[in-house]
Coordinates of C-alpha atoms in Angstrom, one line a residue:
M254 CA -17.7 24.2 8.2
Q255 CA -18.1 20.6 9.1
H256 CA -17.0 18.2 6.4
K257 CA -18.9 15.1 5.4
P258 CA -17.2 11.8 6.4
I259 CA -15.3 10.3 3.6
V260 CA -14.1 6.8 2.7
H261 CA -10.3 6.7 2.1
I262 CA -9.4 3.7 -0.1
V263 CA -5.8 2.7 0.0
D264 CA -4.8 -0.2 -2.3
D265 CA -1.9 -0.6 -4.8
D266 CA -4.2 -2.5 -7.2
E267 CA -5.7 0.1 -9.6
A268 CA -8.6 -2.2 -10.5
I269 CA -9.6 -2.7 -6.9
R270 CA -9.3 1.1 -6.2
K271 CA -11.6 1.9 -9.2
S272 CA -14.1 -0.9 -8.3
L273 CA -14.4 0.3 -4.7
H274 CA -14.6 4.0 -5.7
L275 CA -17.4 3.2 -8.2
L276 CA -19.2 1.2 -5.5
M277 CA -19.1 4.1 -3.1
Q278 CA -20.2 6.5 -5.8
S279 CA -23.2 4.3 -6.6
E280 CA -24.3 4.8 -3.0
E281 CA -23.5 8.5 -3.0
I282 CA -20.8 7.9 -0.3
P283 CA -17.9 10.3 -0.7
A284 CA -14.6 8.5 -1.4
Q285 CA -11.0 9.2 -2.3
T286 CA -8.4 6.7 -3.5
Y287 CA -4.7 6.4 -2.8
A288 CA -2.2 4.0 -4.5
S289 CA -0.1 3.6 -1.3
A290 CA 0.0 4.2 2.4
E291 CA 2.5 7.0 1.8
D292 CA 0.1 8.7 -0.6
F293 CA -2.6 8.5 2.0
L294 CA -0.3 10.1 4.7
D295 CA 0.7 12.9 2.3
E296 CA -2.8 13.8 1.3
H297 CA -5.3 13.0 4.1
A298 CA -4.1 15.4 6.8
Q299 CA -6.8 17.9 5.8
S300 CA -9.6 15.5 6.6
K301 CA -9.5 12.9 9.3
L302 CA -13.3 12.5 9.5
G303 CA -14.3 9.2 7.8
C304 CA -13.1 5.6 7.6
L305 CA -10.2 3.8 5.9
L306 CA -10.5 0.9 3.5
L307 CA -7.0 -0.6 3.7
D308 CA -5.1 -3.3 1.8
E309 CA -2.4 -5.1 3.8
R310 CA 0.1 -6.2 1.1
M311 CA 1.4 -3.1 -0.6
P312 CA 4.9 -2.0 -1.8
G313 CA 6.5 0.2 0.7
M314 CA 4.6 0.7 3.9
S315 CA 2.2 -2.2 4.6
G316 CA -1.4 -1.8 5.8
L317 CA -0.5 -2.9 9.4
Q318 CA 2.4 -0.5 9.5
L319 CA 0.1 2.3 8.5
L320 CA -2.4 1.3 11.2
D321 CA 0.4 1.3 13.8
L322 CA 1.5 4.8 12.7
L323 CA -2.0 6.2 12.8
K324 CA -2.3 4.9 16.4
Q325 CA 1.0 6.5 17.3
Q326 CA -0.2 9.8 15.9
D327 CA -3.6 9.5 17.8
V328 CA -5.5 9.5 14.6
A329 CA -8.9 7.9 15.6
I330 CA -10.2 6.7 12.2
P331 CA -12.1 3.4 11.8
V332 CA -10.1 1.0 9.7
I333 CA -11.5 -1.9 7.5
F334 CA -8.8 -4.3 6.1
I335 CA -9.2 -5.8 2.7
T336 CA -7.5 -9.2 2.7
G337 CA -6.9 -12.0 0.2
H338 CA -8.0 -15.6 0.9
G339 CA -5.7 -17.4 3.3
D340 CA -4.7 -14.2 5.2
I341 CA -7.0 -14.8 8.1
A342 CA -4.2 -14.8 10.7
M343 CA -3.0 -11.4 9.4
A344 CA -6.5 -10.1 9.5
V345 CA -6.9 -11.2 13.1
Q346 CA -3.6 -9.4 13.8
A347 CA -5.0 -6.3 12.2
M348 CA -8.1 -6.4 14.4
K349 CA -6.0 -6.9 17.5
A350 CA -4.1 -3.8 16.4
G351 CA -7.3 -1.8 16.3
A352 CA -9.0 -2.4 12.9
I353 CA -12.8 -2.5 13.0
D354 CA -13.3 -5.3 10.5
F355 CA -11.8 -7.2 7.7
I356 CA -13.3 -8.1 4.3
E357 CA -12.1 -11.0 2.3
K358 CA -11.5 -10.8 -1.5
P359 CA -13.6 -11.2 -3.6
F360 CA -15.7 -8.9 -1.3
D361 CA -19.5 -9.0 -1.0
S362 CA -20.7 -5.5 -2.0
E363 CA -23.6 -5.4 0.4
R364 CA -21.6 -6.6 3.4
L365 CA -18.8 -4.1 2.6
L366 CA -21.3 -1.2 2.2
G367 CA -22.9 -2.2 5.5
T368 CA -19.6 -2.2 7.3
V369 CA -18.6 1.1 5.7
R370 CA -21.8 2.8 6.8
R371 CA -21.3 1.5 10.3
C372 CA -17.8 2.8 10.4
L373 CA -18.9 6.2 9.1
S374 CA -21.4 6.4 11.9
E375 CA -18.8 5.2 14.5
C376 CA -16.2 7.7 13.3
V377 CA -18.2 10.5 15.0
S378 CA -18.1 8.7 18.4
L379 CA -15.5 6.0 18.5
N380 CA -15.7 5.6 22.3
S381 CA -19.4 4.8 22.5
T382 CA -18.9 1.0 22.8
N383 CA -19.7 0.2 26.5
E384 CA -23.3 -0.8 25.8
L385 CA -22.2 -3.1 22.9
R386 CA -19.4 -4.6 25.0
H387 CA -21.8 -5.5 27.8
E388 CA -24.2 -7.2 25.3
I389 CA -21.4 -9.1 23.7
E390 CA -20.0 -10.2 27.1
A391 CA -23.3 -11.8 27.9
R392 CA -23.4 -13.6 24.5
V393 CA -19.8 -14.9 25.0
A394 CA -20.7 -16.0 28.6
S395 CA -23.5 -18.2 27.0
L396 CA -21.0 -20.3 25.1
T397 CA -20.2 -23.8 26.4
K398 CA -16.6 -24.6 27.4
R399 CA -16.0 -26.4 24.1
E400 CA -17.6 -23.6 22.1
R401 CA -15.3 -21.0 23.8
Q402 CA -12.3 -23.2 23.0
V403 CA -13.3 -23.2 19.3
M404 CA -13.9 -19.5 19.4
D405 CA -10.5 -18.8 21.0
L406 CA -8.7 -20.9 18.3
L407 CA -10.6 -19.2 15.5
V408 CA -9.5 -15.8 16.9
E409 CA -5.9 -17.0 16.7
G410 CA -6.5 -17.4 13.0
K411 CA -6.5 -21.2 12.9
Q412 CA -8.3 -23.2 10.3
N413 CA -11.0 -25.9 11.1
K414 CA -8.7 -28.8 10.5
V415 CA -6.0 -27.4 12.8
I416 CA -8.6 -26.7 15.5
A417 CA -9.8 -30.3 15.1
Q418 CA -6.3 -31.7 15.7
E419 CA -5.6 -29.5 18.7
L420 CA -8.9 -30.4 20.4
G421 CA -8.9 -34.0 19.3
I422 CA -12.3 -33.8 17.6
S423 CA -13.4 -34.1 13.9
P424 CA -13.4 -31.2 11.5
R425 CA -17.2 -31.8 11.2
T426 CA -17.6 -31.3 14.9
V427 CA -15.5 -28.1 14.7
E428 CA -17.9 -26.9 12.0
L429 CA -20.9 -27.6 14.2
H430 CA -19.3 -25.8 17.2
R431 CA -18.3 -22.9 15.0
S432 CA -21.9 -22.6 13.7
K433 CA -23.2 -22.6 17.3
V434 CA -20.6 -19.9 18.3
M435 CA -21.8 -17.7 15.4
E436 CA -25.4 -18.3 16.3
K437 CA -25.0 -17.4 20.0
L438 CA -22.9 -14.3 19.2
R439 CA -25.3 -13.3 16.4
A440 CA -22.3 -13.1 14.1
H441 CA -22.7 -13.3 10.3
S442 CA -19.0 -13.6 9.6
L443 CA -15.7 -14.7 11.1
S444 CA -14.7 -11.0 11.4
E445 CA -17.7 -10.4 13.7
V446 CA -16.6 -13.3 15.9
V447 CA -13.1 -11.9 16.1
R448 CA -14.5 -8.4 16.9
A449 CA -16.7 -9.8 19.7
A450 CA -13.7 -11.6 21.2
M451 CA -11.5 -8.6 21.0
L452 CA -14.1 -6.4 22.8
V453 CA -14.4 -8.9 25.6
M454 CA -10.6 -9.4 25.9
D455 CA -9.9 -5.7 25.9
H456 CA -12.3 -5.4 28.9
V457 CA -10.7 -8.2 30.9

């Protein structure tokens, strides 16, 4: 019997767990909650089909440590990180480690649901990314030299004012280049820019 994909919600904040669980229920998406990474490891062995909504900052094992452990165990489950404001560098690190996306708190419900649905689809065939990679490579190739510089610094987790200092341009000019990068990559969020860059870098 094939089990339906399930969303595993791992967060030490009970209010966040309940909120995410209710959101999944409202869309009839099966979900299970865990108060820690250790709880998830203890309970999830019976069902690896699905995706993981994962907080980074938790007592005991952190989100990144759990992600690393799952990779070591060859558990191919799409991971979405939930991160607080100001943790962009950490979120970028998570995506470099294999996370599919990151969602900033307070999260946008529609965007989160869209990402979850995409992950639940991808969990069935995680390796079917070649066509997407070729498309993204073409989009990245369309960037100007300056736009590529801005993208690379964004992927490193740097804020606009830091990028401006490093490139010797104004923060406003950085914003304009950032907007152009997102337009050319057809990205709706910073995490989508990071994901595009990771796909291209992994293929180099």
